[in-house]
Amino acid sequence: MSVRELVVLGTASQVPTRHRNHNGYLLRWEGEGILFDPGEGTQRQMLRAGVAAHDIHRICVTHFHGDHALGLAGVIQRINLDRVPHEVTVHYPVSGRRFFDRLRYATAYRETVPLTDAPVTAEGPLATAPGYRLETAHLSHPVDAYGYRLVEPDSRRMLPDLLAEHGITGPDVGRLQREGVLRGTTLDEVSEVRRGQRFAFVMDTRLCDGVYALAADCDMLVIESTFLRQDEQLATDHGHLTADQAARVAVDSGVRHLVLTHFSQRYPDPAAFEEEARDAGFDGELTVAADLMRVSLPKRRQEPVHP
């Protein structure tokens, strides 16, 4: 069965709390697992959330502040300890290679798993997998930072009534799909585009072009909202977003499901983030992330996509 869900491992910003671990997010995308920003304590949170090292196929680090990367050492060593049977690819800003190398070899262990080092060197397409294309965009933070975006290729939905009207049945349907035209009938005449799903992960940043590029038309946007509107100047000074700003990005970008996370310890009531996002005009699905939560991607859009 197709599984596309976000497993939230940690939701704190710089300082963890009794209820919030440092960052960590596993996206299950069909049979693949993509781990984003493993902060300190991620290995323990994986155990609590029922996530195994075998579930990780790709690791994406937005930047090298500790709450987003200190868990790399433990996660990489666990991947090797458990002898994960597949290659694991790691992406991170190339400017932070020295930090990645230090974390990868922080202590002695036996390397048993191929680990592909694939740093981000520029915005744009980064990797292509069978079920998605991974893209990046530069963010605005005091250290070099990139956000990530998964784009599933569009496909075609065959329309039975139109197929019958054109007398196309059985093996001829497959022929038409492969060749694009059959006995004068084109694929466009008997099918419609089924838009692929889109997921974006945006961490520590001020408002910038990269935020909007990543969020555009996403089915799910996971985005930091470290501060509330009352502290917007503080957010700007430190390279962060408010819940109000994150929600306005979602509204402007056509996001269907907004997931707010990366909360400052200064705010004891998570309901304030939901209230602020709604006040900003976001009326889609909204989740204020909590540790160990699982959030399913929305069902596919039903409306056809027109050129």
Tab-separated table of N, CA, C and O in Angstrom, residues 113-211:
chain	number	residue	atom	x	y	z
A	113	VAL	N	28.260	0.254	5.498
A	113	VAL	CA	27.231	0.670	4.556
A	113	VAL	C	27.776	1.748	3.630
A	113	VAL	O	28.400	2.710	4.101
A	114	PRO	N	27.557	1.636	2.317
A	114	PRO	CA	27.977	2.701	1.403
A	114	PRO	C	27.218	3.993	1.709
A	114	PRO	O	25.987	4.018	1.713
A	115	LEU	N	27.952	5.055	1.990
A	115	LEU	CA	27.357	6.357	2.270
A	115	LEU	C	27.799	7.316	1.171
A	115	LEU	O	28.987	7.618	1.049
A	116	THR	N	26.848	7.766	0.361
A	116	THR	CA	27.166	8.655	-0.743
A	116	THR	C	27.127	10.105	-0.274
A	116	THR	O	26.105	10.579	0.216
A	117	ASP	N	28.233	10.772	-0.415
A	117	ASP	CA	28.389	12.170	-0.026
A	117	ASP	C	28.002	13.027	-1.233
A	117	ASP	O	28.709	13.059	-2.232
A	118	ALA	N	26.848	13.713	-1.145
A	118	ALA	CA	26.337	14.466	-2.296
A	118	ALA	C	25.929	15.869	-1.859
A	118	ALA	O	24.743	16.175	-1.723
A	119	PRO	N	26.909	16.744	-1.624
A	119	PRO	CA	26.591	18.077	-1.107
A	119	PRO	C	25.846	18.945	-2.115
A	119	PRO	O	25.924	18.740	-3.325
A	120	VAL	N	25.131	19.942	-1.585
A	120	VAL	CA	24.424	20.916	-2.405
A	120	VAL	C	25.400	22.019	-2.789
A	120	VAL	O	25.993	22.661	-1.925
A	121	THR	N	25.559	22.236	-4.078
A	121	THR	CA	26.485	23.262	-4.560
A	121	THR	C	25.774	24.447	-5.194
A	121	THR	O	26.376	25.499	-5.397
A	122	ALA	N	24.480	24.283	-5.519
A	122	ALA	CA	23.726	25.364	-6.168
A	122	ALA	C	22.247	25.068	-6.076
A	122	ALA	O	21.829	23.935	-5.805
A	123	GLU	N	21.432	26.089	-6.316
A	123	GLU	CA	19.992	25.900	-6.345
A	123	GLU	C	19.588	25.081	-7.568
A	123	GLU	O	20.300	25.033	-8.563
A	124	GLY	N	18.414	24.441	-7.466
A	124	GLY	CA	17.882	23.715	-8.610
A	124	GLY	C	17.783	22.231	-8.358
A	124	GLY	O	17.844	21.769	-7.207
A	125	PRO	N	17.640	21.425	-9.419
A	125	PRO	CA	17.540	19.974	-9.266
A	125	PRO	C	18.790	19.397	-8.615
A	125	PRO	O	19.913	19.770	-8.954
A	126	LEU	N	18.590	18.483	-7.680
A	126	LEU	CA	19.705	17.898	-6.939
A	126	LEU	C	19.849	16.413	-7.201
A	126	LEU	O	20.962	15.895	-7.313
A	127	ALA	N	18.733	15.704	-7.286
A	127	ALA	CA	18.774	14.256	-7.497
A	127	ALA	C	17.447	13.806	-8.090
A	127	ALA	O	16.415	14.451	-7.901
A	128	THR	N	17.486	12.679	-8.784
A	128	THR	CA	16.280	12.090	-9.350
A	128	THR	C	16.163	10.651	-8.876
A	128	THR	O	17.104	9.870	-9.008
A	129	ALA	N	15.029	10.323	-8.299
A	129	ALA	CA	14.734	8.963	-7.847
A	129	ALA	C	13.540	8.454	-8.649
A	129	ALA	O	12.883	9.230	-9.350
A	130	PRO	N	13.222	7.153	-8.565
A	130	PRO	CA	12.100	6.633	-9.363
A	130	PRO	C	10.780	7.368	-9.126
A	130	PRO	O	9.987	7.541	-10.045
A	131	GLY	N	10.523	7.853	-7.890
A	131	GLY	CA	9.236	8.445	-7.605
A	131	GLY	C	9.221	9.951	-7.417
A	131	GLY	O	8.166	10.523	-7.122
A	132	TYR	N	10.358	10.612	-7.584
A	132	TYR	CA	10.380	12.056	-7.364
A	132	TYR	C	11.677	12.666	-7.883
A	132	TYR	O	12.672	11.974	-8.125
A	133	ARG	N	11.633	14.001	-8.001
A	133	ARG	CA	12.831	14.792	-8.260
A	133	ARG	C	13.081	15.659	-7.025
A	133	ARG	O	12.167	16.296	-6.508
A	134	LEU	N	14.311	15.662	-6.528
A	134	LEU	CA	14.661	16.453	-5.353
A	134	LEU	C	15.303	17.754	-5.815
A	134	LEU	O	16.262	17.750	-6.590
A	135	GLU	N	14.740	18.883	-5.328
A	135	GLU	CA	15.235	20.206	-5.703
A	135	GLU	C	15.640	20.976	-4.452
A	135	GLU	O	15.202	20.659	-3.342
A	136	THR	N	16.458	22.005	-4.638
A	136	THR	CA	16.860	22.849	-3.515
A	136	THR	C	16.735	24.326	-3.880
A	136	THR	O	16.729	24.692	-5.055
A	137	ALA	N	16.639	25.148	-2.841
A	137	ALA	CA	16.670	26.600	-3.026
A	137	ALA	C	17.384	27.205	-1.825
A	137	ALA	O	17.291	26.704	-0.702
A	138	HIS	N	18.103	28.285	-2.078
A	138	HIS	CA	18.888	28.932	-1.029
A	138	HIS	C	17.969	29.717	-0.099
A	138	HIS	O	17.003	30.337	-0.532
A	139	LEU	N	18.285	29.675	1.202
A	139	LEU	CA	17.519	30.383	2.213
A	139	LEU	C	18.351	31.511	2.813
A	139	LEU	O	19.542	31.625	2.525
A	140	SER	N	17.723	32.345	3.644
A	140	SER	CA	18.397	33.506	4.224
A	140	SER	C	18.557	33.308	5.732
A	140	SER	O	17.614	33.520	6.507
A	141	HIS	N	19.753	32.902	6.129
A	141	HIS	CA	20.057	32.604	7.527
A	141	HIS	C	21.491	33.050	7.783
A	141	HIS	O	22.264	33.209	6.823
A	142	PRO	N	21.883	33.261	9.034
A	142	PRO	CA	23.269	33.694	9.283
A	142	PRO	C	24.343	32.734	8.776
A	142	PRO	O	25.477	33.149	8.531
A	143	VAL	N	24.016	31.442	8.628
A	143	VAL	CA	24.946	30.505	7.994
A	143	VAL	C	24.309	29.997	6.705
A	143	VAL	O	23.101	30.123	6.492
A	144	ASP	N	25.123	29.435	5.824
A	144	ASP	CA	24.652	28.932	4.540
A	144	ASP	C	23.558	27.889	4.764
A	144	ASP	O	23.750	26.923	5.512
A	145	ALA	N	22.406	28.059	4.111
A	145	ALA	CA	21.268	27.167	4.327
A	145	ALA	C	20.496	26.962	3.038
A	145	ALA	O	20.340	27.884	2.232
A	146	TYR	N	19.992	25.739	2.861
A	146	TYR	CA	19.170	25.379	1.707
A	146	TYR	C	17.930	24.638	2.187
A	146	TYR	O	17.980	23.842	3.123
A	147	GLY	N	16.805	24.898	1.524
A	147	GLY	CA	15.606	24.112	1.732
A	147	GLY	C	15.486	23.058	0.644
A	147	GLY	O	16.185	23.107	-0.379
A	148	TYR	N	14.590	22.106	0.849
A	148	TYR	CA	14.436	20.988	-0.073
A	148	TYR	C	12.981	20.852	-0.530
A	148	TYR	O	12.055	21.205	0.203
A	149	ARG	N	12.825	20.302	-1.730
A	149	ARG	CA	11.491	20.155	-2.326
A	149	ARG	C	11.451	18.865	-3.140
A	149	ARG	O	12.354	18.607	-3.954
A	150	LEU	N	10.422	18.047	-2.923
A	150	LEU	CA	10.208	16.837	-3.706
A	150	LEU	C	9.086	17.088	-4.696
A	150	LEU	O	8.018	17.587	-4.310
A	151	VAL	N	9.327	16.743	-5.943
A	151	VAL	CA	8.318	16.902	-6.987
A	151	VAL	C	8.123	15.559	-7.672
A	151	VAL	O	9.046	15.009	-8.279
A	152	GLU	N	6.920	15.026	-7.561
A	152	GLU	CA	6.589	13.783	-8.246
A	152	GLU	C	6.223	14.086	-9.693
A	152	GLU	O	5.472	15.041	-9.957
A	153	PRO	N	6.722	13.316	-10.657
A	153	PRO	CA	6.364	13.572	-12.056
A	153	PRO	C	4.853	13.439	-12.274
A	153	PRO	O	4.191	12.613	-11.646
A	154	ASP	N	4.321	14.263	-13.153
A	154	ASP	CA	2.916	14.121	-13.534
A	154	ASP	C	2.722	12.803	-14.281
A	154	ASP	O	3.649	12.280	-14.909
A	155	SER	N	1.519	12.275	-14.205
A	155	SER	CA	1.184	11.058	-14.944
A	155	SER	C	-0.132	11.285	-15.683
A	155	SER	O	-0.656	12.400	-15.706
A	156	ARG	N	-0.665	10.227	-16.271
A	156	ARG	CA	-1.915	10.343	-17.043
A	156	ARG	C	-2.990	9.460	-16.428
A	156	ARG	O	-2.743	8.323	-16.043
A	157	ARG	N	-4.191	9.989	-16.357
A	157	ARG	CA	-5.357	9.221	-15.927
A	157	ARG	C	-6.207	8.925	-17.159
A	157	ARG	O	-6.699	9.846	-17.813
A	158	MET	N	-6.336	7.633	-17.472
A	158	MET	CA	-7.146	7.246	-18.616
A	158	MET	C	-8.628	7.377	-18.249
A	158	MET	O	-9.037	7.056	-17.131
A	159	LEU	N	-9.445	7.860	-19.193
A	159	LEU	CA	-10.869	8.119	-18.957
A	159	LEU	C	-11.698	7.067	-19.686
A	159	LEU	O	-11.815	7.083	-20.923
A	160	PRO	N	-12.284	6.107	-18.940
A	160	PRO	CA	-12.970	4.958	-19.561
A	160	PRO	C	-14.059	5.341	-20.561
A	160	PRO	O	-14.189	4.715	-21.613
A	161	ASP	N	-14.840	6.372	-20.233
A	161	ASP	CA	-15.935	6.753	-21.146
A	161	ASP	C	-15.395	7.202	-22.500
A	161	ASP	O	-15.946	6.858	-23.559
A	162	LEU	N	-14.317	7.988	-22.478
A	162	LEU	CA	-13.736	8.465	-23.730
A	162	LEU	C	-13.023	7.345	-24.483
A	162	LEU	O	-13.040	7.306	-25.719
A	163	LEU	N	-12.400	6.425	-23.742
A	163	LEU	CA	-11.785	5.260	-24.391
A	163	LEU	C	-12.855	4.454	-25.132
A	163	LEU	O	-12.663	4.049	-26.290
A	164	ALA	N	-13.989	4.223	-24.459
A	164	ALA	CA	-15.071	3.455	-25.083
A	164	ALA	C	-15.625	4.183	-26.304
A	164	ALA	O	-15.929	3.572	-27.330
A	165	GLU	N	-15.740	5.487	-26.183
A	165	GLU	CA	-16.263	6.297	-27.297
A	165	GLU	C	-15.383	6.173	-28.536
A	165	GLU	O	-15.876	6.203	-29.673
A	166	HIS	N	-14.064	6.012	-28.326
A	166	HIS	CA	-13.137	5.872	-29.449
A	166	HIS	C	-12.839	4.411	-29.780
A	166	HIS	O	-11.980	4.123	-30.624
A	167	GLY	N	-13.547	3.487	-29.107
A	167	GLY	CA	-13.386	2.069	-29.421
A	167	GLY	C	-12.036	1.495	-29.025
A	167	GLY	O	-11.543	0.558	-29.671
A	168	ILE	N	-11.440	2.003	-27.974
A	168	ILE	CA	-10.121	1.521	-27.541
A	168	ILE	C	-10.299	0.700	-26.280
A	168	ILE	O	-10.758	1.207	-25.242
A	169	THR	N	-9.944	-0.584	-26.355
A	169	THR	CA	-10.115	-1.496	-25.232
A	169	THR	C	-8.903	-2.415	-25.107
A	169	THR	O	-8.057	-2.482	-26.013
A	170	GLY	N	-8.846	-3.115	-23.994
A	170	GLY	CA	-7.845	-4.160	-23.782
A	170	GLY	C	-6.421	-3.692	-23.995
A	170	GLY	O	-6.031	-2.586	-23.586
A	171	PRO	N	-5.596	-4.523	-24.676
A	171	PRO	CA	-4.182	-4.204	-24.881
A	171	PRO	C	-3.949	-2.899	-25.647
A	171	PRO	O	-2.873	-2.297	-25.543
A	172	ASP	N	-4.972	-2.467	-26.404
A	172	ASP	CA	-4.806	-1.221	-27.169
A	172	ASP	C	-4.643	0.002	-26.258
A	172	ASP	O	-4.049	1.006	-26.658
A	173	VAL	N	-5.173	-0.076	-25.029
A	173	VAL	CA	-5.011	1.035	-24.084
A	173	VAL	C	-3.531	1.216	-23.755
A	173	VAL	O	-3.007	2.339	-23.775
A	174	GLY	N	-2.855	0.110	-23.487
A	174	GLY	CA	-1.419	0.173	-23.210
A	174	GLY	C	-0.624	0.663	-24.405
A	174	GLY	O	0.333	1.425	-24.255
A	175	ARG	N	-1.056	0.235	-25.587
A	175	ARG	CA	-0.379	0.686	-26.804
A	175	ARG	C	-0.478	2.187	-26.972
A	175	ARG	O	0.487	2.876	-27.306
A	176	LEU	N	-1.672	2.698	-26.744
A	176	LEU	CA	-1.892	4.133	-26.856
A	176	LEU	C	-1.044	4.897	-25.837
A	176	LEU	O	-0.462	5.944	-26.153
A	177	GLN	N	-0.943	4.372	-24.611
A	177	GLN	CA	-0.137	5.019	-23.579
A	177	GLN	C	1.335	5.066	-23.971
A	177	GLN	O	2.034	6.056	-23.720
A	178	ARG	N	1.799	3.993	-24.588
A	178	ARG	CA	3.216	3.919	-24.984
A	178	ARG	C	3.531	4.772	-26.199
A	178	ARG	O	4.561	5.440	-26.252
A	179	GLU	N	2.629	4.756	-27.203
A	179	GLU	CA	2.930	5.367	-28.489
A	179	GLU	C	2.344	6.769	-28.663
A	179	GLU	O	2.773	7.525	-29.535
A	180	GLY	N	1.343	7.106	-27.836
A	180	GLY	CA	0.779	8.456	-27.887
A	180	GLY	C	-0.329	8.656	-28.896
A	180	GLY	O	-1.066	9.648	-28.835
A	181	VAL	N	-0.473	7.742	-29.849
A	181	VAL	CA	-1.545	7.846	-30.852
A	181	VAL	C	-1.876	6.441	-31.345
A	181	VAL	O	-0.997	5.586	-31.483
A	182	LEU	N	-3.163	6.199	-31.573
A	182	LEU	CA	-3.603	4.890	-32.043
A	182	LEU	C	-4.812	5.072	-32.954
A	182	LEU	O	-5.834	5.628	-32.541
A	183	ARG	N	-4.662	4.631	-34.193
A	183	ARG	CA	-5.745	4.734	-35.180
A	183	ARG	C	-6.349	6.134	-35.221
A	183	ARG	O	-7.580	6.332	-35.251
A	184	GLY	N	-5.497	7.145	-35.177
A	184	GLY	CA	-5.926	8.526	-35.282
A	184	GLY	C	-6.372	9.156	-33.975
A	184	GLY	O	-6.684	10.354	-33.933
A	185	THR	N	-6.441	8.374	-32.905
A	185	THR	CA	-6.825	8.906	-31.591
A	185	THR	C	-5.566	9.198	-30.781
A	185	THR	O	-4.706	8.330	-30.615
A	186	THR	N	-5.470	10.422	-30.286
A	186	THR	CA	-4.292	10.788	-29.486
A	186	THR	C	-4.553	10.536	-28.007
A	186	THR	O	-5.706	10.491	-27.547
A	187	LEU	N	-3.486	10.399	-27.259
A	187	LEU	CA	-3.569	10.185	-25.816
A	187	LEU	C	-4.311	11.336	-25.129
A	187	LEU	O	-5.107	11.114	-24.199
A	188	ASP	N	-4.095	12.555	-25.615
A	188	ASP	CA	-4.748	13.722	-25.004
A	188	ASP	C	-6.272	13.654	-25.109
A	188	ASP	O	-6.989	14.201	-24.265
A	189	GLU	N	-6.781	12.970	-26.146
A	189	GLU	CA	-8.220	12.920	-26.358
A	189	GLU	C	-8.945	12.003	-25.389
A	189	GLU	O	-10.155	12.140	-25.187
A	190	VAL	N	-8.221	11.065	-24.759
A	190	VAL	CA	-8.892	10.054	-23.917
A	190	VAL	C	-8.299	9.987	-22.514
A	190	VAL	O	-8.505	9.024	-21.783
A	191	SER	N	-7.564	11.023	-22.122
A	191	SER	CA	-6.953	11.006	-20.797
A	191	SER	C	-6.783	12.436	-20.302
A	191	SER	O	-6.990	13.397	-21.047
A	192	GLU	N	-6.410	12.570	-19.036
A	192	GLU	CA	-6.094	13.875	-18.472
A	192	GLU	C	-4.851	13.747	-17.601
A	192	GLU	O	-4.501	12.656	-17.142
A	193	VAL	N	-4.185	14.867	-17.398
A	193	VAL	CA	-2.961	14.855	-16.601
A	193	VAL	C	-3.309	14.669	-15.130
A	193	VAL	O	-4.221	15.306	-14.599
A	194	ARG	N	-2.593	13.769	-14.495
A	194	ARG	CA	-2.722	13.554	-13.055
A	194	ARG	C	-1.496	14.170	-12.405
A	194	ARG	O	-0.385	13.666	-12.546
A	195	ARG	N	-1.692	15.299	-11.746
A	195	ARG	CA	-0.553	16.049	-11.225
A	195	ARG	C	0.157	15.295	-10.107
A	195	ARG	O	-0.469	14.753	-9.199
A	196	GLY	N	1.482	15.259	-10.164
A	196	GLY	CA	2.261	14.637	-9.110
A	196	GLY	C	2.225	15.453	-7.833
A	196	GLY	O	2.013	16.669	-7.856
A	197	GLN	N	2.444	14.794	-6.712
A	197	GLN	CA	2.441	15.485	-5.429
A	197	GLN	C	3.751	16.244	-5.210
A	197	GLN	O	4.790	15.908	-5.781
A	198	ARG	N	3.678	17.261	-4.341
A	198	ARG	CA	4.836	18.107	-4.060
A	198	ARG	C	4.943	18.338	-2.553
A	198	ARG	O	3.936	18.605	-1.885
A	199	PHE	N	6.161	18.241	-2.070
A	199	PHE	CA	6.440	18.380	-0.636
A	199	PHE	C	7.638	19.308	-0.482
A	199	PHE	O	8.620	19.182	-1.219
A	200	ALA	N	7.568	20.226	0.477
A	200	ALA	CA	8.699	21.131	0.706
A	200	ALA	C	9.060	21.166	2.182
A	200	ALA	O	8.192	21.070	3.061
A	201	PHE	N	10.365	21.342	2.425
A	201	PHE	CA	10.906	21.398	3.780
A	201	PHE	C	11.734	22.672	3.889
A	201	PHE	O	12.773	22.808	3.238
A	202	VAL	N	11.247	23.610	4.698
A	202	VAL	CA	11.880	24.926	4.823
A	202	VAL	C	12.215	25.160	6.292
A	202	VAL	O	11.319	25.297	7.123
A	203	MET	N	13.481	25.217	6.586
A	203	MET	CA	13.888	25.501	7.962
A	203	MET	C	14.484	26.900	8.053
A	203	MET	O	14.190	27.754	7.252
A	204	ASP	N	15.377	27.130	8.982
A	204	ASP	CA	15.769	28.448	9.460
A	204	ASP	C	16.038	29.449	8.329
A	204	ASP	O	16.992	29.318	7.567
A	205	THR	N	15.183	30.475	8.270
A	205	THR	CA	15.310	31.467	7.209
A	205	THR	C	14.445	32.684	7.492
A	205	THR	O	13.427	32.595	8.177
A	206	ARG	N	14.851	33.801	6.966
A	206	ARG	CA	13.971	34.963	6.843
A	206	ARG	C	13.116	34.769	5.583
A	206	ARG	O	13.361	33.856	4.788
A	207	LEU	N	12.154	35.650	5.379
A	207	LEU	CA	11.438	35.634	4.114
A	207	LEU	C	12.421	35.932	2.981
A	207	LEU	O	13.227	36.858	3.081
A	208	CYS	N	12.364	35.141	1.918
A	208	CYS	CA	13.248	35.337	0.766
A	208	CYS	C	12.644	34.608	-0.425
A	208	CYS	O	11.677	33.855	-0.289
A	209	ASP	N	13.218	34.814	-1.596
A	209	ASP	CA	12.706	34.177	-2.809
A	209	ASP	C	12.723	32.654	-2.704
A	209	ASP	O	11.829	31.979	-3.225
A	210	GLY	N	13.746	32.117	-2.039
A	210	GLY	CA	13.863	30.670	-1.917
A	210	GLY	C	12.691	30.042	-1.186
A	210	GLY	O	12.246	28.936	-1.533
A	211	VAL	N	12.172	30.723	-0.173
A	211	VAL	CA	11.025	30.210	0.571
A	211	VAL	C	9.830	30.032	-0.375
A	211	VAL	O	9.161	28.982	-0.369
